[in-house]
Coordinates of C-alpha atoms (C1' of nucleotides) in Angstrom, one line a residue:
Chain D
M173 CA -28.7 10.7 13.0
S174 CA -28.8 9.7 9.1
E175 CA -26.1 7.2 9.0
E176 CA -24.4 7.6 5.5
K177 CA -24.7 4.1 3.8
K178 CA -21.0 2.8 2.7
S179 CA -21.3 0.0 0.5
L180 CA -19.5 -3.2 1.3
N181 CA -16.5 -4.6 -0.4
F182 CA -16.7 -8.3 -2.0
L183 CA -15.0 -9.8 1.6
E184 CA -18.3 -7.9 3.7
Q185 CA -20.7 -9.4 1.4
I186 CA -19.6 -12.5 2.4
I187 CA -19.8 -12.2 5.7
E188 CA -23.5 -10.6 5.4
E189 CA -24.3 -13.6 3.3
D190 CA -22.9 -15.8 6.0
L191 CA -24.7 -14.1 8.4
A192 CA -27.8 -14.4 6.7
N193 CA -27.7 -17.8 6.4
G194 CA -27.5 -18.5 10.1
L195 CA -23.7 -17.6 11.1
P196 CA -24.1 -16.8 14.4
K197 CA -22.2 -12.5 14.4
E198 CA -20.3 -14.2 17.8
K199 CA -18.4 -16.9 16.1
L200 CA -16.8 -14.2 13.6
R201 CA -13.1 -14.7 14.3
F202 CA -10.2 -13.2 11.8
R203 CA -6.3 -13.6 11.7
F204 CA -3.2 -12.2 10.3
P205 CA -1.0 -14.7 9.6
P206 CA 2.8 -13.2 8.5
E207 CA 5.1 -15.8 7.9
P208 CA 8.1 -14.0 10.1
N209 CA 11.0 -14.2 7.6
G210 CA 10.6 -10.2 6.9
Y211 CA 9.3 -7.1 7.8
L212 CA 6.2 -6.0 6.6
H213 CA 5.5 -3.6 3.7
I214 CA 2.5 -1.3 2.3
G215 CA 1.1 -4.7 1.2
H216 CA 0.7 -6.5 4.1
A217 CA -0.6 -3.3 6.0
A218 CA -3.8 -3.7 3.3
S219 CA -4.3 -7.3 4.6
I220 CA -3.6 -6.1 8.3
C221 CA -6.2 -3.2 7.7
L222 CA -8.8 -5.6 6.1
N223 CA -8.3 -8.7 8.7
F224 CA -8.3 -5.7 11.6
G225 CA -11.0 -3.4 10.1
L226 CA -13.1 -6.5 10.1
G227 CA -12.6 -7.0 13.1
L228 CA -13.8 -3.9 14.6
K229 CA -16.4 -3.4 12.0
Y230 CA -18.1 -6.9 13.3
N231 CA -16.4 -6.6 17.0
A232 CA -15.0 -9.9 16.4
P233 CA -11.5 -10.8 17.6
V234 CA -8.2 -10.9 15.7
N235 CA -5.3 -13.2 16.3
L236 CA -2.2 -12.7 15.5
R237 CA -0.5 -15.7 14.2
F238 CA 3.1 -16.6 13.2
D239 CA 2.9 -18.9 10.3
D240 CA 6.4 -20.5 11.2
T241 CA 6.5 -23.7 9.9
N242 CA 10.0 -23.3 8.2
P243 CA 12.9 -22.7 10.3
A244 CA 14.8 -22.3 7.6
K245 CA 14.0 -18.9 7.3
E246 CA 12.3 -17.3 10.4
E247 CA 14.5 -15.7 12.8
Q248 CA 12.7 -13.9 16.4
E249 CA 14.2 -10.3 14.9
Y250 CA 11.3 -10.6 12.3
V251 CA 8.8 -11.8 15.3
D252 CA 9.6 -8.3 17.0
S253 CA 9.2 -6.0 13.9
I254 CA 5.9 -7.4 12.6
Q255 CA 4.1 -7.1 16.8
H256 CA 6.3 -3.4 16.9
D257 CA 4.5 -2.3 13.3
V258 CA 1.2 -4.3 13.6
H259 CA 0.8 -2.5 16.9
W260 CA 2.0 1.0 15.6
L261 CA -0.9 0.8 12.9
G262 CA -3.0 1.2 15.8
F263 CA -4.5 -2.3 16.1
Q264 CA -4.8 -4.9 18.9
W265 CA -4.5 -8.3 18.5
D266 CA -6.7 -11.1 20.4
Q267 CA -4.3 -13.5 20.8
V268 CA -0.2 -13.8 19.7
L269 CA -0.3 -17.2 18.4
Y270 CA 2.5 -19.6 16.5
S271 CA 1.6 -22.1 13.9
S272 CA 4.3 -24.2 15.8
D273 CA 1.8 -24.0 19.1
Y274 CA 0.2 -27.0 16.7
F275 CA 2.9 -29.2 15.8
Q276 CA 1.7 -31.8 18.5
Q277 CA -1.6 -31.8 17.4
L278 CA -0.5 -31.9 13.7
Y279 CA 1.6 -34.4 14.4
D280 CA -1.4 -36.5 16.2
W281 CA -4.1 -36.1 13.6
T282 CA -1.3 -36.8 10.7
I283 CA -0.5 -40.5 12.7
A284 CA -4.6 -40.5 12.3
L285 CA -4.5 -39.9 8.6
I286 CA -2.2 -42.8 8.4
K287 CA -3.8 -45.2 9.7
E288 CA -7.0 -44.2 7.6
G289 CA -4.4 -45.1 4.8
K290 CA -4.8 -41.4 3.4
A291 CA -0.8 -41.0 3.6
Y292 CA 2.2 -42.2 3.0
V293 CA 5.7 -42.2 3.3
D294 CA 7.8 -41.3 0.0
D295 CA 11.8 -42.0 -0.3
Q296 CA 11.7 -40.9 -3.8
S297 CA 14.1 -37.9 -4.8
S298 CA 12.5 -34.6 -5.4
E299 CA 13.5 -34.9 -8.8
A300 CA 11.7 -38.6 -9.4
M301 CA 8.4 -36.9 -7.6
A302 CA 8.3 -33.9 -9.5
I303 CA 8.2 -35.7 -13.1
Q304 CA 5.5 -37.9 -11.5
K305 CA 3.8 -35.0 -10.7
G306 CA 3.2 -34.1 -14.6
T307 CA 2.3 -30.9 -15.7
P308 CA -0.7 -28.3 -15.4
T309 CA -1.9 -29.7 -19.2
E310 CA -0.5 -33.2 -18.5
P311 CA -1.9 -35.9 -15.1
G312 CA 0.5 -36.6 -13.0
T313 CA 1.4 -40.5 -12.5
N314 CA 1.1 -42.4 -9.0
S315 CA 4.5 -42.7 -7.1
P316 CA 5.9 -46.7 -6.5
N317 CA 5.6 -45.9 -3.0
R318 CA 2.2 -44.8 -2.9
D319 CA 0.6 -48.7 -1.5
R320 CA 2.9 -49.1 1.6
S321 CA 1.1 -50.7 3.8
I322 CA -0.1 -48.4 6.9
E323 CA 2.0 -50.5 9.3
E324 CA 5.3 -49.2 7.3
N325 CA 4.3 -46.1 6.6
L326 CA 3.7 -45.7 10.5
E327 CA 7.3 -46.9 10.8
L328 CA 8.9 -45.0 8.6
F329 CA 7.5 -41.5 9.7
L330 CA 8.2 -42.5 13.1
K331 CA 12.0 -42.6 11.9
M332 CA 11.7 -39.3 10.3
K333 CA 10.2 -37.7 13.0
N334 CA 13.2 -39.5 15.3
G335 CA 15.9 -37.8 13.2
E336 CA 16.9 -41.3 11.6
F337 CA 16.9 -40.3 8.1
D338 CA 18.8 -37.4 6.4
E339 CA 17.4 -34.4 5.3
G340 CA 15.7 -34.6 2.0
S341 CA 15.7 -38.7 2.3
H342 CA 12.0 -39.2 3.0
V343 CA 8.7 -37.0 2.9
L344 CA 5.1 -37.6 4.1
R345 CA 2.8 -37.3 1.3
A346 CA -1.4 -37.0 1.7
K347 CA -2.9 -39.5 -0.9
I348 CA -5.3 -37.9 -2.9
D349 CA -5.2 -38.1 -6.4
M350 CA -2.2 -37.6 -8.9
K351 CA -4.5 -37.2 -11.7
H352 CA -6.5 -34.1 -10.5
T353 CA -6.8 -30.9 -12.7
N354 CA -5.6 -28.7 -9.9
M355 CA -1.4 -29.6 -9.0
H356 CA -1.8 -28.7 -5.6
M357 CA -4.2 -32.0 -5.2
R358 CA -1.5 -34.2 -6.8
D359 CA -0.4 -36.0 -3.5
P360 CA 0.5 -33.0 -1.8
I361 CA 3.9 -33.1 0.6
M362 CA 2.8 -32.6 4.5
Y363 CA 5.9 -33.2 5.8
R364 CA 9.5 -32.6 5.2
I365 CA 12.9 -33.4 7.2
L366 CA 14.2 -30.2 8.5
K367 CA 17.5 -30.6 10.8
K368 CA 17.7 -27.0 12.0
H369 CA 16.6 -25.0 14.9
H370 CA 13.6 -23.4 14.9
H371 CA 12.9 -20.0 17.0
R372 CA 10.3 -21.5 19.1
T373 CA 10.6 -25.1 19.1
G374 CA 14.3 -25.1 19.5
N375 CA 15.0 -28.9 18.2
D376 CA 12.5 -30.6 19.6
W377 CA 11.6 -31.5 15.8
C378 CA 13.3 -32.5 12.7
I379 CA 9.8 -33.2 10.8
Y380 CA 8.2 -29.6 10.0
P381 CA 5.0 -29.5 8.5
M382 CA 4.0 -27.8 5.0
Y383 CA 2.2 -24.8 4.7
D384 CA -0.8 -26.2 3.4
W385 CA -1.7 -28.6 5.6
T386 CA -0.5 -26.2 8.6
H387 CA -2.7 -23.4 7.5
G388 CA -6.3 -24.8 7.2
E389 CA -5.6 -26.8 10.3
S390 CA -4.5 -23.9 12.5
D391 CA -7.8 -21.8 11.0
Y392 CA -9.9 -25.0 12.2
I393 CA -8.0 -24.9 16.0
E394 CA -8.4 -21.2 16.3
Q395 CA -11.7 -21.6 15.2
I396 CA -11.3 -18.6 12.6
S397 CA -14.5 -18.5 10.6
H398 CA -13.0 -16.5 7.5
S399 CA -9.4 -17.0 6.7
I400 CA -8.5 -14.3 4.3
C401 CA -5.0 -14.3 1.8
T402 CA -4.2 -13.6 -1.1
L403 CA -5.6 -14.2 -4.7
E404 CA -2.3 -16.5 -5.2
F405 CA -3.3 -19.2 -2.6
K406 CA -6.4 -19.1 -4.7
S407 CA -5.9 -23.0 -6.0
H408 CA -4.5 -24.1 -2.8
R409 CA -8.3 -23.6 -1.8
D410 CA -9.7 -27.0 -2.3
L411 CA -6.0 -28.8 -0.6
Y412 CA -7.3 -26.7 2.3
D413 CA -10.8 -28.0 2.4
W414 CA -9.1 -31.5 1.9
Y415 CA -7.2 -31.2 4.9
V416 CA -10.3 -29.2 6.7
D417 CA -12.2 -32.2 6.2
Q418 CA -10.0 -34.5 7.4
V419 CA -9.9 -33.5 11.0
F420 CA -13.6 -31.6 10.8
D421 CA -15.9 -33.1 13.6
E422 CA -19.7 -31.5 13.1
T423 CA -20.2 -33.2 16.6
K424 CA -17.5 -30.7 18.2
L425 CA -17.1 -27.9 16.8
E426 CA -19.7 -26.5 14.5
L427 CA -17.7 -23.6 13.0
R428 CA -15.5 -24.8 9.7
P429 CA -13.2 -22.1 8.4
K430 CA -13.1 -20.9 5.2
Q431 CA -10.5 -18.9 2.6
R432 CA -11.1 -16.3 0.5
E433 CA -8.9 -14.3 -1.9
F434 CA -8.0 -10.9 -2.5
A435 CA -5.4 -9.7 -5.0
R436 CA -2.4 -7.5 -3.3
R437 CA -2.6 -4.6 -3.1
N438 CA 0.7 -2.8 -5.4
L439 CA 1.6 0.4 -5.7
S440 CA 3.9 2.4 -8.3
Y441 CA 7.1 3.1 -8.6
T442 CA 8.2 0.6 -6.2
V443 CA 8.6 -3.2 -5.4
M444 CA 6.5 -5.2 -3.4
S445 CA 8.3 -8.8 -3.0
K446 CA 10.0 -9.5 0.0
R447 CA 13.1 -11.2 -2.8
K448 CA 13.2 -7.8 -4.2
L449 CA 13.2 -6.0 -1.0
L450 CA 15.7 -8.1 0.3
Q451 CA 18.2 -7.8 -2.8
L452 CA 17.9 -3.8 -2.6
V453 CA 18.6 -4.3 1.1
E454 CA 21.8 -6.6 0.7
E455 CA 23.1 -5.3 -2.6
G456 CA 23.3 -1.9 -0.6
V457 CA 21.3 -0.1 -3.0
V458 CA 18.9 1.5 -0.2
N459 CA 20.5 1.7 4.1
G460 CA 18.6 -1.6 5.5
W461 CA 15.0 -2.0 5.6
D462 CA 13.7 1.0 7.3
D463 CA 15.7 3.0 4.7
P464 CA 12.8 5.9 4.3
R465 CA 12.4 5.4 0.5
M466 CA 11.4 1.8 0.9
P467 CA 7.5 0.4 1.0
T468 CA 7.9 -1.6 4.1
I469 CA 6.1 -0.4 7.3
S470 CA 9.1 1.0 8.7
G471 CA 10.7 2.7 6.0
L472 CA 7.5 4.7 5.8
R473 CA 7.4 5.3 9.7
R474 CA 11.5 6.4 9.3
R475 CA 10.2 8.6 6.2
G476 CA 7.3 10.3 8.4
Y477 CA 4.4 8.7 7.6
T478 CA 1.5 8.6 10.1
A479 CA -0.1 5.1 10.9
N480 CA -4.0 7.1 10.3
S481 CA -2.5 8.2 7.0
I482 CA -1.5 4.4 6.1
R483 CA -4.7 3.2 7.6
T484 CA -6.8 6.1 5.2
F485 CA -5.1 4.7 2.5
S486 CA -5.7 0.9 2.9
D487 CA -8.8 2.4 3.6
T488 CA -9.4 4.7 0.5
A489 CA -7.5 1.9 -2.3
G490 CA -10.4 -0.6 -1.1
I491 CA -10.1 -4.4 -2.2
S492 CA -11.3 -6.3 -5.2
K493 CA -10.0 -9.5 -7.0
R494 CA -8.6 -7.7 -10.1
D495 CA -4.5 -7.1 -10.2
N496 CA -4.1 -4.0 -9.8
V497 CA -1.3 -0.8 -9.2
T498 CA -2.2 1.9 -7.4
D499 CA -0.5 5.0 -8.1
V500 CA 1.7 5.9 -5.3
A501 CA -0.1 10.0 -5.4
L502 CA -2.7 8.5 -3.6
L503 CA -0.4 7.6 -0.6
E504 CA 1.2 10.7 -1.1
H505 CA -2.3 12.5 -0.6
C506 CA -2.9 10.5 2.3
I507 CA -0.1 11.7 4.5
K508 CA 0.1 15.1 3.2
D509 CA -4.1 15.4 4.1
D510 CA -3.2 13.7 7.7
L511 CA 0.5 15.9 8.2
N512 CA -2.2 19.2 7.1
K513 CA -4.2 19.1 9.8
T514 CA -1.5 17.8 12.3
A515 CA 1.7 19.4 11.7
P516 CA 3.1 22.8 13.2
R517 CA 4.5 25.0 10.6
V518 CA 8.0 26.0 11.0
M519 CA 10.8 27.5 8.9
A520 CA 13.8 26.2 7.3
V521 CA 15.8 27.0 4.2
L522 CA 17.1 24.6 2.2
N523 CA 19.6 26.1 -0.6
P524 CA 20.4 29.6 1.4
V525 CA 21.7 32.9 -0.4
K526 CA 22.2 35.8 2.2
V527 CA 20.5 38.7 2.6
V528 CA 21.0 41.6 4.4
I529 CA 18.8 44.4 5.3
T530 CA 20.9 47.2 5.2
N531 CA 18.6 49.6 7.1
Y532 CA 18.1 47.0 10.2
P533 CA 20.6 48.2 13.1
K534 CA 23.7 46.0 13.2
D535 CA 23.4 44.4 16.6
K536 CA 19.6 44.5 16.9
E537 CA 17.6 40.8 17.6
E538 CA 14.1 40.9 18.0
F539 CA 12.3 37.6 19.0
L540 CA 8.9 37.8 17.1
N541 CA 5.6 35.3 17.9
A542 CA 5.3 32.7 14.9
N543 CA 2.0 30.6 15.2
Y544 CA 2.5 27.0 14.3
N545 CA -0.4 27.4 12.0
D546 CA -2.3 30.5 11.2
Y547 CA -5.5 29.0 10.8
E548 CA -6.3 26.3 13.0
E549 CA -6.6 26.6 16.8
G550 CA -4.4 25.2 19.7
F551 CA -1.3 24.7 17.7
G552 CA 0.8 27.7 20.0
S553 CA 3.2 29.5 19.3
R554 CA 6.8 30.5 19.8
P555 CA 9.5 33.1 19.1
V556 CA 11.4 33.3 16.2
P557 CA 14.6 35.5 15.7
F558 CA 14.6 38.0 13.5
S559 CA 18.2 40.0 13.0
K560 CA 20.5 41.8 9.8
E561 CA 21.1 38.9 8.2
L562 CA 19.5 36.1 6.7
Y563 CA 18.9 33.4 4.7
I564 CA 16.1 33.1 2.4
E565 CA 16.0 30.0 -0.7
K566 CA 18.1 30.7 -3.7
E567 CA 14.9 30.4 -6.0
D568 CA 13.5 33.3 -4.3
F569 CA 15.1 35.7 -5.5
R570 CA 15.6 36.5 -9.2
E571 CA 17.4 39.8 -10.4
E572 CA 14.7 40.2 -12.8
A573 CA 11.2 38.3 -14.0
N574 CA 8.1 38.5 -15.5
K575 CA 5.4 39.5 -13.0
K576 CA 4.1 36.3 -12.3
F577 CA 7.1 35.7 -10.1
F578 CA 5.4 36.9 -6.8
R579 CA 8.9 36.6 -5.3
L580 CA 12.2 38.3 -4.2
K581 CA 13.2 41.0 -7.6
L582 CA 15.4 43.8 -7.6
G583 CA 13.2 46.9 -6.7
K584 CA 10.4 45.5 -5.6
E585 CA 8.7 44.3 -2.3
V586 CA 8.2 40.7 -1.0
R587 CA 6.8 39.9 2.5
L588 CA 9.1 37.7 4.9
K589 CA 6.6 35.5 7.1
N590 CA 6.1 36.5 9.7
A591 CA 8.0 39.3 10.3
Y592 CA 8.5 42.7 7.7
I593 CA 8.0 43.6 4.5
I594 CA 11.3 44.0 2.3
K595 CA 12.4 45.7 -0.8
A596 CA 15.6 44.3 -3.0
E597 CA 17.7 46.7 -3.8
S598 CA 20.7 45.5 -4.9
C599 CA 22.4 41.8 -5.4
I600 CA 26.3 40.8 -5.1
K601 CA 27.7 38.3 -7.6
D602 CA 30.8 36.0 -7.7
E603 CA 33.2 35.5 -10.5
N604 CA 30.6 32.9 -11.8
G605 CA 27.4 35.5 -12.1
E606 CA 26.2 33.5 -8.8
V607 CA 24.6 35.8 -6.2
T608 CA 25.6 35.6 -3.2
E609 CA 24.1 38.2 -1.1
I610 CA 20.5 40.5 -1.7
H611 CA 20.7 43.9 -0.1
C612 CA 16.9 44.8 0.7
T613 CA 16.3 47.6 2.4
Y614 CA 12.8 46.5 5.4
D615 CA 9.6 48.5 6.1
E616 CA 9.6 49.1 9.7
N617 CA 6.6 49.5 10.3
S618 CA 5.3 46.4 8.3
L619 CA 5.6 43.8 11.3
S620 CA 2.9 41.0 10.9
G621 CA -0.1 41.0 13.4
S622 CA 1.2 44.7 14.8
G623 CA -2.0 46.2 13.4
S624 CA -0.6 48.8 11.6
E625 CA -1.3 50.2 8.1
A626 CA 2.0 49.4 7.1
S627 CA 1.6 46.0 8.3
K628 CA -1.9 46.0 6.3
R629 CA -0.4 46.3 3.2
K630 CA -0.7 43.8 0.4
V631 CA 2.2 42.4 -1.1
K632 CA 2.3 39.7 -3.7
G633 CA 4.7 37.0 -2.2
T634 CA 5.3 36.1 1.2
L635 CA 9.4 34.1 1.8
H636 CA 10.1 31.9 4.3
W637 CA 13.6 32.7 6.2
V638 CA 16.0 32.3 9.1
S639 CA 18.4 34.3 11.1
I640 CA 21.7 33.4 9.8
K641 CA 23.1 34.4 13.6
H642 CA 20.6 32.1 15.4
A643 CA 20.0 29.8 12.7
E644 CA 20.7 25.7 13.2
K645 CA 22.5 23.6 11.1
A646 CA 20.6 20.6 10.4
E647 CA 21.2 17.3 7.6
V648 CA 18.2 17.3 5.4
R649 CA 17.6 14.1 3.2
V650 CA 15.2 14.7 0.4
Y651 CA 13.9 11.8 -1.2
D652 CA 12.4 11.4 -4.6
R653 CA 11.0 8.0 -5.8
L654 CA 13.4 4.8 -5.9
F655 CA 12.0 3.8 -9.4
T656 CA 12.1 5.8 -12.7
D657 CA 9.4 3.6 -13.9
E658 CA 5.6 3.1 -12.8
A659 CA 6.1 -0.4 -13.1
P660 CA 9.8 -1.4 -12.2
D661 CA 9.4 -5.3 -11.9
G662 CA 6.5 -4.9 -15.5
H663 CA 9.1 -5.5 -18.1
K664 CA 9.6 -9.3 -19.0
D665 CA 13.0 -8.5 -20.6
K666 CA 14.4 -6.1 -17.9
D667 CA 15.8 -6.3 -14.5
F668 CA 14.0 -3.9 -12.2
K669 CA 17.0 -2.3 -11.1
E670 CA 17.8 -0.8 -14.1
F671 CA 14.5 1.5 -13.4
L672 CA 16.2 2.6 -9.8
N673 CA 16.1 6.2 -9.6
P674 CA 19.7 7.5 -9.1
D675 CA 18.6 10.7 -7.3
S676 CA 16.5 9.2 -4.6
L677 CA 18.0 10.6 -2.2
N678 CA 19.8 14.0 -2.2
T679 CA 21.5 14.9 1.2
I680 CA 21.8 18.5 2.2
E681 CA 23.2 20.9 5.0
A682 CA 20.0 23.2 5.7
F683 CA 19.5 26.0 7.6
V684 CA 16.5 25.3 10.5
E685 CA 14.8 27.9 13.0
P686 CA 16.4 27.8 16.3
S687 CA 12.9 26.0 18.4
L688 CA 13.6 23.2 16.4
K689 CA 17.1 22.2 18.4
T690 CA 14.7 20.6 20.8
A691 CA 12.7 18.0 18.5
K692 CA 12.6 14.7 18.8
E693 CA 12.8 11.3 16.7
L694 CA 9.6 11.3 14.8
D695 CA 9.1 14.6 14.8
R696 CA 6.4 15.9 11.7
F697 CA 6.4 19.6 10.6
Q698 CA 5.8 21.4 7.8
F699 CA 9.0 23.6 6.7
Q700 CA 6.6 26.4 5.4
R701 CA 6.1 26.3 1.5
L702 CA 8.1 23.6 1.0
G703 CA 7.2 20.2 2.7
Y704 CA 6.8 18.1 5.5
F705 CA 9.7 16.9 7.2
C706 CA 10.2 14.7 10.2
V707 CA 13.3 14.0 12.6
D708 CA 15.5 11.2 11.9
K709 CA 16.7 8.9 14.5
D710 CA 20.4 9.7 13.3
T711 CA 19.1 12.8 15.2
T712 CA 21.9 13.2 18.0
S713 CA 22.6 16.2 20.1
E714 CA 25.4 17.7 18.1
K715 CA 23.3 17.0 14.9
L716 CA 19.9 17.5 13.8
V717 CA 18.8 15.1 11.0
F718 CA 15.6 15.3 9.3
N719 CA 14.0 13.2 6.5
R720 CA 11.6 15.0 4.0
T721 CA 8.3 13.0 4.1
V722 CA 6.7 14.3 1.2
P723 CA 7.1 17.5 -0.4
L724 CA 3.7 20.5 -0.6
R725 CA 2.4 20.4 -4.4
D726 CA 4.2 23.1 -5.9
S727 CA 2.0 24.6 -8.8
W728 CA 4.8 27.5 -9.2
A729 CA 7.0 24.8 -10.3
K730 CA 4.9 23.2 -12.6
M731 CA 3.8 26.4 -14.1
D732 CA 7.8 28.0 -14.7
S733 CA 8.7 24.9 -15.8
K734 CA 6.4 25.4 -18.5
Chain R
rU218 C1' -2.8 -26.7 -25.8
rG219 C1' -5.5 -27.9 -19.4
rA220 C1' -7.9 -25.9 -14.7
rC221 C1' -9.5 -21.9 -11.9
rC222 C1' -9.6 -15.9 -11.6
rC223 C1' -10.0 -11.4 -13.5
rA224 C1' -12.3 -7.1 -16.9
rU225 C1' -15.9 0.0 -15.8
rG226 C1' -12.2 7.1 -16.6
rG227 C1' -5.2 7.7 -17.0
rU228 C1' -5.5 4.9 -11.5
rG229 C1' -8.2 2.9 -7.6
rU230 C1' -12.7 1.6 -6.1
rA231 C1' -18.8 1.7 -6.1
rA232 C1' -23.7 0.4 -8.8
rU233 C1' -26.5 -7.1 -5.7
rG234 C1' -31.3 -6.2 -13.4
rG235 C1' -33.8 -0.2 -13.1
rU236 C1' -30.3 7.9 -13.3
rA237 C1' -22.8 4.5 -14.6
rG238 C1' -21.4 7.5 -8.8
rC239 C1' -16.9 8.7 -5.3
rA240 C1' -11.6 9.6 -4.5
rC241 C1' -6.9 10.0 -6.1
rU242 C1' -3.9 12.5 -10.5
rC243 C1' -4.2 16.2 -14.6
rC244 C1' -6.3 21.2 -16.5
rG245 C1' -8.9 25.7 -14.8
rG246 C1' -11.1 29.9 -11.8
rU247 C1' -12.1 31.6 -6.8
rU248 C1' -9.8 32.9 -2.0
rU249 C1' -5.6 33.3 1.1
rU250 C1' 0.7 37.5 5.1
rU251 C1' 2.8 29.1 2.6
rG252 C1' 2.1 29.8 -5.8
rG253 C1' 0.1 25.2 0.6
rU254 C1' -4.7 24.8 3.1
rA255 C1' -9.8 25.4 1.1
rU256 C1' -13.2 26.1 -2.7
rC257 C1' -15.9 25.6 -7.0
rG258 C1' -15.4 23.6 -11.7
rU259 C1' -13.4 20.7 -16.4
rC260 C1' -11.8 16.5 -19.4
rA261 C1' -12.4 11.2 -18.8
rG262 C1' -15.2 5.1 -18.4
rU263 C1' -18.8 0.2 -18.9
rC264 C1' -12.8 -5.3 -23.6
rA265 C1' -15.8 -6.9 -28.4
rA266 C1' -20.2 -9.6 -30.9
rG267 C1' -24.0 -12.2 -30.0
rG268 C1' -28.2 -13.8 -26.5
rU269 C1' -31.9 -13.0 -21.8
rU270 C1' -35.4 -8.7 -20.8
rC271 C1' -39.7 -3.3 -20.6
rG272 C1' -35.0 -2.5 -19.5
rA273 C1' -28.1 -5.2 -18.5
rG274 C1' -21.7 -2.7 -15.8
rU275 C1' -24.5 -6.5 -13.8
rC276 C1' -27.0 -13.0 -15.9
rC277 C1' -26.1 -16.8 -20.2
rU278 C1' -23.2 -17.8 -25.0
rU279 C1' -18.6 -17.3 -27.4
rG280 C1' -14.5 -14.3 -28.4
rU281 C1' -10.2 -10.8 -26.8
rG282 C1' -7.1 -9.8 -23.5
rG283 C1' -4.4 -9.8 -17.9
rG284 C1' -3.5 -13.1 -14.4
rU285 C1' -2.3 -17.8 -11.0
rC286 C1' -0.8 -23.1 -11.0
rA287 C1' 4.4 -27.8 -12.0
rA288 C1' 9.6 -25.2 -4.2
rC289 C1' 11.0 -31.1 0.5
rC290 C1' 9.0 -21.8 0.3
rA291 C1' 4.7 -19.2 2.7

RNA sequence: UGACCCAUGGUGUAAUGGUAGCACUCCGGUUUUUGGUAUCGUCAGUCAAGGUUCGAGUCCUUGUGGGUCAACCA
């Protein structure tokens, strides 16, 4: 077997290099470390696919670790949704862990640090400390509390821990270098007082460790070999390393975790920051985190995206260190490609106009056999009812049209998919000139698949349809892009909401073939000639609701608009 | 007037000093009982200037452009 040689991304290259330099393969371990303060989005999917993908590739464990050091923002609801989303994406973690699992260990290490004179309690206001911190171009100055005695620091920190101080009154700082060119090294805060209930540790603690003090140590405890995060943490790396240095014990555990950074994945025509997504939810611009227009995992799932398509998208888009805006067309391509292979084809009419087949017996009805997929095995078939009165799409009929129009026009023939060839004879219009009824005749020997000479006749154009008498009514939610601009948050002087697309949701009453009556939530279909649709969770036994996942490519619409 | 990171077709990525490739998008042909799919094809790229080298997208220098860093957020 010749295996195609696949090029490695820069992180895989780093791993290969580490392996070549003697890192045993069994030591490889990764983690996905979300803060449970919101819902996961397609950008997180990139990180999930990357970390879990590395786990699969190197047969290494991957932990799901909740970075829960700020009880003010975190909730169990988010923990649950994140676990659900990671699972749904198809990945299996080694362990579910929480940074809060390490609060005691972190505290013990902190005491040791204080005893070494490497940390001190500061009781200045945050404003005073901000001034002393300097700026990126100017060095900072030392805090007047920087040289407190070890005894005093120990005593004050204990009081912090015991709740004897108010929130905001004291912090513990690492004693590093106030003149460091990296702002993060200017005596960063390790602990702050937060008298808040934590979703896991309850009221056990009133001091909480900061991200930097927690993250590298958590990686060290879990023996994560490669701690992969996004680019904005690059400047935290010095601090990450400094903190790991404080506790790293070569004699016990040889593995020293390393942080490496990649560029977050951006998508055109949407926004990705949690803050902005939250704003859309809170202001009612969308209907919740799982609104099918949202770039959240839950939104994409409800929209009809498959886990497979999202994984393919992440793989295809790749990773690097450059800022990027990936064309949403790539995501759409991935779902169309997946659904093309997997979705059964059915018929639904979104904008109906009535067709009467004048030479078809009045009370006759036939159940025609229709394949769920004409070109692939294994999809099976179902009966589709046919009768004298049908619906077709309004835009599939014109009284007159040029020969580029392959659809129904007066005096011309067209095939009804899975049924007969019909010919338009006349039409009835209302007072506005709008066509309300099309009268056709049918060729009774032309039934699809009957094998007759007439059935083999070539007619240009095949239309989908439903029998009026048998059709099910359904609500169809037709989605368009949420924003009209490629990079809605890329304009310095304009708010991203100025670019909201007023037509991002169009709800219509449609008619679908009766076989769809029993469809269940998340069942996915191709509505022939229209697009891919899935059953929404709002569906009840009385009412079917579909979401349009993505339309089919429509080269006629392109041609027609020219 | 700082430190650090980044720069390849319209977009996203590959080429690890040796033929600039792949995918998406766009455009066109063929096939088609979905104007879908499939299939074939076209257009299109190494930020700039120097340097090293037989040879530079890749290494060096200097520019230019973009990004990140001054939360008791992560």
